[in-house]
Coordinates of C-alpha atoms in Angstrom, one line a residue:
Chain A
X1 CA 73.4 71.8 104.0
X2 CA 73.8 75.6 103.6
X3 CA 77.2 76.3 102.0
X4 CA 76.9 80.1 101.3
X5 CA 75.0 82.4 103.6
X6 CA 75.0 86.1 103.1
X7 CA 73.3 89.4 103.9
X8 CA 75.1 92.2 102.1
X9 CA 74.4 95.9 101.5
X10 CA 76.4 97.9 99.1
X11 CA 75.9 101.5 97.8
X12 CA 77.7 103.4 95.1
X13 CA 76.2 106.7 93.9
X14 CA 72.5 106.2 93.4
X15 CA 72.8 102.4 93.1
X16 CA 71.9 100.4 96.1
X17 CA 72.4 96.6 96.4
X18 CA 70.7 94.6 99.1
X19 CA 71.0 90.8 98.9
X20 CA 70.2 88.0 101.3
X21 CA 70.4 84.3 100.5
X22 CA 71.3 80.9 101.8
X23 CA 72.7 78.8 99.0
X24 CA 73.2 75.0 98.9
X25 CA 75.5 72.8 96.9
X26 CA 74.9 72.5 93.1
X27 CA 74.5 75.4 90.7
X28 CA 72.6 78.5 91.7
X29 CA 71.6 80.7 88.8
X30 CA 71.1 84.4 89.3
X31 CA 69.2 86.0 86.4
X32 CA 68.3 89.6 85.8
X33 CA 68.6 92.4 83.3
X34 CA 71.8 94.4 82.7
X35 CA 72.5 96.9 85.4
X36 CA 70.5 94.9 88.0
X37 CA 73.6 94.4 90.2
X38 CA 74.4 90.8 89.3
X39 CA 78.1 91.4 88.7
X40 CA 78.4 93.6 91.7
X41 CA 77.0 90.8 93.9
X42 CA 79.6 88.4 92.5
X43 CA 82.4 90.9 93.1
X44 CA 81.1 91.2 96.7
X45 CA 81.1 87.4 97.1
X46 CA 84.6 87.1 95.6
X47 CA 85.9 89.9 97.9
X48 CA 86.7 92.3 95.1
X49 CA 84.3 94.9 96.6
X50 CA 83.7 95.6 100.3
X51 CA 80.1 96.0 101.4
X52 CA 79.0 98.8 103.7
X53 CA 77.2 96.4 105.9
X54 CA 76.3 92.7 106.3
X55 CA 78.0 89.4 106.6
X56 CA 79.1 86.4 104.5
X57 CA 79.7 82.9 105.6
X58 CA 80.9 79.9 103.6
X59 CA 81.1 76.4 105.0
X60 CA 81.2 77.7 108.5
X61 CA 83.9 80.3 107.8
X62 CA 83.1 83.9 108.3
X63 CA 84.5 85.8 105.3
X64 CA 82.8 89.2 105.9
X65 CA 81.4 90.6 109.1
X66 CA 81.3 94.3 108.7
X67 CA 80.1 94.9 112.3
X68 CA 83.2 93.0 113.7
X69 CA 85.5 94.7 111.1
X70 CA 86.2 91.3 109.6
X71 CA 87.0 91.0 105.8
X72 CA 88.9 88.1 104.2
X73 CA 90.6 89.4 101.0
X74 CA 89.9 87.6 97.7
X75 CA 93.3 85.8 97.6
X76 CA 92.4 84.1 100.9
X77 CA 88.8 83.1 100.1
X78 CA 89.7 80.3 97.7
X79 CA 86.8 81.1 95.4
X80 CA 87.1 80.8 91.6
X81 CA 85.7 83.6 89.4
X82 CA 85.2 83.3 85.6
X83 CA 84.8 86.8 84.1
X84 CA 82.6 87.9 81.3
X85 CA 85.6 88.3 78.9
X86 CA 87.9 85.7 80.4
X87 CA 90.5 88.1 81.6
X88 CA 93.4 85.9 80.6
X89 CA 96.8 87.3 81.3
X90 CA 98.1 88.4 77.9
X91 CA 101.8 88.0 78.8
X92 CA 101.5 84.3 79.7
X93 CA 100.9 81.3 77.6
X94 CA 97.7 79.3 77.9
X95 CA 99.6 76.7 80.0
X96 CA 100.9 79.4 82.3
X97 CA 97.5 81.0 82.5
X98 CA 96.0 77.6 83.5
X99 CA 98.6 77.0 86.1
X100 CA 98.5 80.5 87.6
X101 CA 96.2 79.7 90.6
X102 CA 97.3 76.0 90.7
X103 CA 100.9 77.1 91.5
X104 CA 99.7 79.1 94.4
X105 CA 98.1 76.1 96.1
X106 CA 99.9 73.6 98.3
X107 CA 99.9 70.1 96.9
X108 CA 97.4 69.0 99.5
X109 CA 94.9 71.7 98.2
X110 CA 95.1 70.6 94.6
X111 CA 92.0 68.7 93.6
X112 CA 92.5 68.7 89.8
X113 CA 95.5 68.2 87.6
X114 CA 96.4 70.0 84.4
X115 CA 95.9 67.0 82.2
X116 CA 92.4 66.2 83.5
X117 CA 91.2 69.8 83.1
X118 CA 92.8 70.0 79.6
X119 CA 90.9 66.9 78.6
X120 CA 87.7 68.0 80.2
X121 CA 87.7 71.2 78.3
X122 CA 89.5 70.0 75.1
X123 CA 92.1 72.6 75.2
X124 CA 95.2 70.5 74.7
X125 CA 96.1 72.0 71.4
X126 CA 96.1 75.5 72.8
X127 CA 98.6 75.1 75.6
X128 CA 101.6 76.8 73.8
X129 CA 99.5 79.7 72.5
X130 CA 99.1 83.2 73.8
X131 CA 95.6 84.5 74.7
X132 CA 95.7 86.9 71.7
X133 CA 95.9 83.8 69.5
X134 CA 92.7 82.3 70.8
X135 CA 89.1 82.7 69.6
X136 CA 86.4 83.9 72.0
X137 CA 85.2 80.4 72.8
X138 CA 88.7 79.1 73.3
X139 CA 89.4 82.0 75.7
X140 CA 86.4 81.3 77.8
X141 CA 87.3 77.6 78.0
X142 CA 90.8 78.5 79.2
X143 CA 89.4 80.9 81.7
X144 CA 87.1 78.2 83.0
X145 CA 90.1 75.8 83.2
X146 CA 92.2 78.3 85.0
X147 CA 89.5 78.8 87.7
X148 CA 89.0 75.0 88.0
X149 CA 92.7 74.3 88.4
X150 CA 92.6 76.6 91.4
X151 CA 90.4 73.9 93.0
X152 CA 88.0 76.5 94.2
X153 CA 85.6 75.9 97.1
X154 CA 83.0 77.9 95.2
X155 CA 83.0 78.8 91.5
X156 CA 81.5 82.1 90.5
X157 CA 80.7 82.6 86.9
X158 CA 80.0 86.2 85.7
X159 CA 78.1 86.1 82.4
X160 CA 80.8 83.8 81.0
X161 CA 79.0 83.4 77.6
X162 CA 77.7 86.9 77.1
X163 CA 80.5 87.9 74.7
X164 CA 80.1 84.9 72.5
X165 CA 77.7 84.4 69.6
X166 CA 75.0 81.7 69.7
X167 CA 77.0 79.1 68.0
X168 CA 79.9 79.4 70.5
X169 CA 77.5 79.5 73.4
X170 CA 76.1 76.1 72.3
X171 CA 79.7 74.8 72.2
X172 CA 80.6 76.0 75.7
X173 CA 77.4 75.1 77.6
X174 CA 78.0 71.3 77.4
X175 CA 81.5 72.0 78.9
X176 CA 79.9 73.9 81.8
X177 CA 77.5 71.0 82.3
X178 CA 80.4 68.6 82.4
X179 CA 82.2 70.8 85.0
X180 CA 79.0 70.7 87.1
X181 CA 78.5 66.9 87.0
X182 CA 82.2 65.8 87.0
X183 CA 83.7 68.3 89.6
X184 CA 80.7 68.8 92.0
X185 CA 82.1 72.3 92.8
X186 CA 79.2 74.5 94.0
X187 CA 78.6 77.3 91.5
X188 CA 76.9 80.6 91.3
X189 CA 76.1 81.3 87.7
X190 CA 75.1 84.9 86.7
X191 CA 73.5 85.6 83.4
X192 CA 70.9 87.8 81.8
X193 CA 70.0 84.9 79.5
X194 CA 67.3 82.8 81.2
X195 CA 67.8 79.9 78.9
X196 CA 71.5 79.5 80.0
X197 CA 70.5 79.6 83.6
X198 CA 67.7 77.1 83.1
X199 CA 70.1 74.7 81.3
X200 CA 72.6 74.7 84.1
X201 CA 71.1 75.8 87.4
X202 CA 69.4 73.6 90.1
X203 CA 67.7 76.7 91.4
X204 CA 67.3 80.3 90.2
X205 CA 67.3 83.7 92.0
X206 CA 66.4 86.9 90.3
X207 CA 68.1 90.2 90.6
X208 CA 66.3 93.4 89.9
X209 CA 67.2 97.0 90.8
X210 CA 69.9 95.7 93.2
X211 CA 67.5 93.4 95.1
X212 CA 67.9 89.6 95.1
X213 CA 64.6 87.7 95.0
X214 CA 63.7 84.0 94.6
X215 CA 62.6 83.3 91.0
X216 CA 59.2 81.9 90.1
X217 CA 61.1 79.6 87.9
X218 CA 63.1 78.0 90.7
X219 CA 63.4 74.5 89.7
X220 CA 63.8 72.8 93.0
X221 CA 61.5 75.1 95.0
X222 CA 59.7 72.0 96.2
X223 CA 62.9 70.7 97.9
X224 CA 63.4 74.0 99.6
X225 CA 67.2 74.0 98.8
X226 CA 67.5 77.6 97.8
X227 CA 66.0 80.4 99.8
X228 CA 66.8 83.8 98.3
X229 CA 66.5 87.1 99.8
X230 CA 64.7 89.6 101.7
X231 CA 61.4 88.6 102.5
X232 CA 62.1 84.9 102.8
Chain B
X1 CA 137.4 106.6 63.0
X2 CA 139.9 106.0 65.8
X3 CA 139.6 107.5 69.2
X4 CA 142.4 108.8 71.4
X5 CA 142.8 107.4 75.0
X6 CA 141.2 110.6 76.3
X7 CA 138.2 110.1 74.0
X8 CA 137.8 106.5 75.0
X9 CA 138.0 107.6 78.6
X10 CA 135.1 110.1 78.1
X11 CA 133.1 107.5 76.3
X12 CA 133.6 104.8 79.0
X13 CA 132.8 107.3 81.8
X14 CA 129.6 108.5 80.1
X15 CA 128.4 104.9 79.6
X16 CA 129.2 104.1 83.2
X17 CA 127.5 107.2 84.6
X18 CA 124.4 106.8 82.4
X19 CA 124.0 103.1 83.3
X20 CA 124.4 103.8 87.0
X21 CA 122.0 106.8 86.9
X22 CA 119.4 104.6 85.1
X23 CA 119.8 101.8 87.7
X24 CA 119.5 104.4 90.5
X25 CA 116.3 105.9 89.0
X26 CA 114.6 102.5 88.3
X27 CA 113.4 101.5 91.8
X28 CA 112.1 105.0 92.9
X29 CA 110.9 105.6 89.3
X30 CA 108.7 102.5 89.2
X31 CA 107.4 103.0 92.8
X32 CA 106.5 106.7 92.2
X33 CA 105.0 106.0 88.8
X34 CA 102.8 103.4 90.3
X35 CA 101.8 105.7 93.1
X36 CA 101.0 108.5 90.8
X37 CA 99.1 106.3 88.4
X38 CA 97.0 104.3 90.9
X39 CA 96.5 106.3 94.0
X40 CA 94.7 109.5 94.9
X41 CA 96.1 111.4 98.0
X42 CA 96.6 114.8 99.4
X43 CA 99.6 116.6 98.0
X44 CA 99.7 114.5 94.8
X45 CA 99.8 117.6 92.6
X46 CA 102.7 119.0 94.6
X47 CA 104.7 115.7 94.3
X48 CA 103.9 115.6 90.6
X49 CA 105.3 119.1 90.2
X50 CA 108.4 118.3 92.2
X51 CA 109.0 115.2 90.0
X52 CA 108.7 117.3 86.8
X53 CA 110.7 120.3 88.1
X54 CA 114.2 119.3 87.0
X55 CA 112.9 119.0 83.5
X56 CA 111.9 122.7 83.3
X57 CA 114.7 124.2 85.4
X58 CA 118.0 125.3 83.9
X59 CA 120.2 122.2 84.6
X60 CA 122.7 124.4 86.4
X61 CA 120.1 125.0 89.1
X62 CA 119.7 121.3 90.3
X63 CA 123.5 121.0 89.9
X64 CA 124.1 124.0 92.3
X65 CA 121.5 122.7 94.7
X66 CA 123.2 119.3 94.7
X67 CA 126.5 121.0 95.5
X68 CA 124.8 122.9 98.5
X69 CA 123.2 119.7 99.8
X70 CA 125.7 117.0 98.9
X71 CA 129.0 119.0 98.9
X72 CA 131.4 118.0 101.6
X73 CA 130.2 121.1 103.6
X74 CA 126.5 120.4 102.8
X75 CA 124.1 118.9 105.4
X76 CA 123.7 115.5 103.5
X77 CA 127.2 115.4 101.9
X78 CA 128.9 116.2 105.3
X79 CA 126.8 113.5 107.0
X80 CA 127.6 110.9 104.3
X81 CA 131.3 111.6 104.5
X82 CA 131.4 111.6 108.3
X83 CA 129.4 108.4 108.8
X84 CA 130.1 106.3 105.7
X85 CA 133.2 108.0 104.1
X86 CA 131.2 108.6 100.9
X87 CA 132.1 111.7 99.0
X88 CA 130.0 112.7 96.0
X89 CA 131.2 116.1 95.0
X90 CA 133.8 116.3 92.2
X91 CA 133.9 112.6 91.5
X92 CA 132.1 110.2 89.1
X93 CA 129.5 109.1 91.8
X94 CA 128.4 112.7 92.0
X95 CA 128.0 112.7 88.2
X96 CA 125.7 109.7 88.6
X97 CA 123.6 111.6 91.1
X98 CA 123.4 114.8 89.0
X99 CA 122.4 112.7 85.9
X100 CA 119.8 110.8 87.9
X101 CA 118.2 113.9 89.2
X102 CA 117.9 115.6 85.8
X103 CA 116.8 112.4 84.0
X104 CA 114.3 111.1 86.6
X105 CA 111.2 112.9 85.2
X106 CA 111.9 111.3 81.8
X107 CA 111.7 107.9 83.4
X108 CA 108.6 108.6 85.3
X109 CA 106.4 109.8 82.4
X110 CA 106.3 106.6 80.3
X111 CA 106.3 104.2 83.3
X112 CA 103.4 106.1 84.8
X113 CA 101.5 105.9 81.5
X114 CA 102.2 102.2 81.3
X115 CA 100.7 101.6 84.7
X116 CA 97.7 103.6 83.9
X117 CA 97.1 101.6 80.7
X118 CA 97.0 98.3 82.5
X119 CA 93.5 96.8 82.8
X120 CA 93.0 96.6 86.6
X121 CA 90.5 93.7 86.0
X122 CA 93.6 91.5 85.2
X123 CA 95.0 92.3 88.7
X124 CA 91.6 91.5 90.2
X125 CA 91.6 88.2 88.3
X126 CA 95.0 87.4 89.8
X127 CA 93.6 88.2 93.3
X128 CA 90.8 85.6 92.8
X129 CA 93.5 83.0 91.9
X130 CA 95.3 83.3 95.2
X131 CA 97.8 86.1 94.4
X132 CA 98.1 88.8 97.1
X133 CA 99.0 92.4 96.4
X134 CA 102.8 92.0 96.1
X135 CA 102.5 88.7 94.2
X136 CA 100.0 90.4 91.7
X137 CA 102.3 93.4 91.3
X138 CA 105.3 91.2 90.5
X139 CA 103.5 88.6 88.3
X140 CA 101.0 90.7 86.5
X141 CA 101.4 94.5 86.8
X142 CA 105.2 94.7 86.4
X143 CA 105.4 92.4 83.3
X144 CA 102.5 94.2 81.7
X145 CA 104.2 97.6 82.3
X146 CA 107.5 96.3 80.9
X147 CA 107.4 98.2 77.5
X148 CA 106.8 101.5 79.4
X149 CA 109.6 100.7 81.9
X150 CA 112.0 99.9 79.0
X151 CA 111.0 103.2 77.3
X152 CA 111.5 105.1 80.5
X153 CA 114.9 103.5 81.2
X154 CA 116.2 104.3 77.7
X155 CA 115.0 107.9 77.9
X156 CA 116.7 108.1 81.3
X157 CA 119.9 106.6 79.9
X158 CA 119.9 108.9 76.8
X159 CA 119.3 112.0 78.9
X160 CA 122.1 110.9 81.3
X161 CA 124.5 110.5 78.4
X162 CA 123.8 114.1 77.3
X163 CA 123.8 115.6 80.8
X164 CA 126.0 118.7 81.0
X165 CA 124.8 121.6 83.2
X166 CA 124.1 119.8 86.5
X167 CA 127.2 117.7 86.1
X168 CA 129.4 120.7 85.5
X169 CA 128.0 122.6 88.5
X170 CA 128.1 119.7 90.9
X171 CA 131.2 117.7 90.0
X172 CA 133.2 119.9 87.6
X173 CA 135.1 118.9 84.5
X174 CA 137.9 116.6 85.7
X175 CA 139.5 114.3 83.0
X176 CA 139.1 110.7 83.8
X177 CA 136.8 111.4 86.8
X178 CA 133.8 113.5 85.8
X179 CA 134.6 114.5 82.1
X180 CA 131.8 112.7 80.3
X181 CA 131.1 113.0 76.6
X182 CA 129.3 116.4 76.6
X183 CA 132.0 117.8 78.9
X184 CA 134.8 116.4 76.7
X185 CA 133.2 117.9 73.6
X186 CA 132.9 121.3 75.4
X187 CA 136.6 121.0 76.5
X188 CA 137.8 120.1 73.0
X189 CA 136.0 123.0 71.4
X190 CA 138.0 125.3 73.8
X191 CA 141.5 124.0 72.9
X192 CA 143.5 124.7 69.7
X193 CA 143.1 121.9 67.1
X194 CA 140.4 120.3 69.2
X195 CA 137.7 120.5 66.5
X196 CA 138.5 117.0 65.0
X197 CA 138.2 115.3 68.4
X198 CA 135.0 117.3 69.2
X199 CA 133.5 116.3 65.8
X200 CA 134.4 112.6 66.5
X201 CA 132.7 112.7 69.9
X202 CA 129.7 114.5 68.4
X203 CA 129.3 111.8 65.8
X204 CA 129.8 109.2 68.6
X205 CA 127.1 110.8 70.7
X206 CA 124.6 110.8 67.8
X207 CA 125.4 107.1 67.2
X208 CA 125.0 106.2 70.8
X209 CA 121.6 108.1 71.1
X210 CA 120.4 106.5 67.9
X211 CA 121.5 103.0 69.1
X212 CA 119.8 103.5 72.4
X213 CA 116.5 104.5 70.9
X214 CA 116.6 101.7 68.3
X215 CA 117.4 99.2 71.0
X216 CA 114.5 100.6 73.1
X217 CA 112.2 100.3 70.1
X218 CA 113.3 96.7 69.5
X219 CA 112.9 95.7 73.2
X220 CA 109.5 97.4 73.4
X221 CA 108.3 95.7 70.2
X222 CA 109.4 92.3 71.6
X223 CA 107.6 93.0 74.9
X224 CA 104.5 94.1 73.1
X225 CA 104.6 91.0 70.9
X226 CA 104.7 88.9 74.1
X227 CA 101.6 90.7 75.3
X228 CA 99.9 89.9 72.0
X229 CA 99.7 93.5 70.6
X230 CA 101.4 92.6 67.3
X231 CA 100.4 89.1 66.6
X232 CA 99.3 88.2 63.1
X233 CA 97.9 84.9 64.3
X234 CA 95.8 86.8 66.7
X235 CA 93.9 88.5 63.9
X236 CA 93.3 85.0 62.4
X237 CA 92.0 83.7 65.7
X238 CA 89.8 86.8 66.2
X239 CA 88.4 86.4 62.7
X240 CA 87.6 82.8 63.4
X241 CA 85.7 83.7 66.6
X242 CA 83.5 86.0 64.5

């Protein structure tokens, strides 16, 4: 079943992004060099940027329809976004960071509880600390936990490991795999590191010069689950 | 050092006027600072100039303008008196307004800088966690700007304590009503044997200004520590991540 369906065009200065895809459940990796437009695409999906034209549907909901003047703001999309450098709120403790999105949900919308996420990501010892007292790897795990506790319909991960060294990346990747298998939240994972994407993704799209294309390395190409872009 | 009842009166009135002027400046100060830091719009340079204007004008000028506008014969003052029974000229409420007008630019500068320094990606992160614009402003932007807001409030309070020219022009020098510390010092220097009282009030003014600045420093440090700017354990954690 198609969960995310979009056709988006976005221009800023000389940069032009044009992306079309239908994405199913599971993890969709988007790979490409720096400056290709991967983060811009995630910002468009999250609602942090407005496209000049196009549409975006998720699970039957229309989130963007430029022609009809329809745009659902990020706080009403219920998507989680994990940023490259965590973006933890410096004035809040780890516990309050984790609960920031959770507190803004009605009890019926809450799929995960603090204790379960804390155990999943092994961050129980960090709850009373401030973000400035965390290492890079700890910060990213807390950022992931904060997005999970928001019980997102779709989890967007924007190069979540790029600021970490190789040792920390190897520590975090298994946590991401656990999130994938234990929560079953559909994810879009953006990275310039092909190995990370191969490790996690069920299918891979490639972004180059603002254009989204199906990757030759798409792992489930045979099943036809992912169909990326222009030309498909 | 013991103070006479008159000196106590001047001290109490100054504190009351400065505190009220600071409270009066805070809401528009925060709103205008945010607007100037975050939005581009036609006429921004003009509004910026008008905000800063009281700082470069001789204080008597805003005082006289206040008298023209808010005096009982003035267009705003007359309307306030007629409809609400509020009289500002020649009473302590007018002193609050005069102090607020002159001290306002000093509040806006640090608050505006504080808003400009906030990483807007944190606000966008809050948006993706279900926080709308007002919620994000109250839960992220405002707490992160707190050190700047404290600094602005203390500067505003200190400037209000020292306000002389605009107060004298707008509300006069009435003992117990509008005679604040600077006006009392001025009055004591003009009466025989008033030097001792003037000196006491000068020393008191210096102590108050120092106290306010030290308190501001302590509050700002505490707020910055909460934001993780001065955390020795943070260095340890960062070293560990390397």
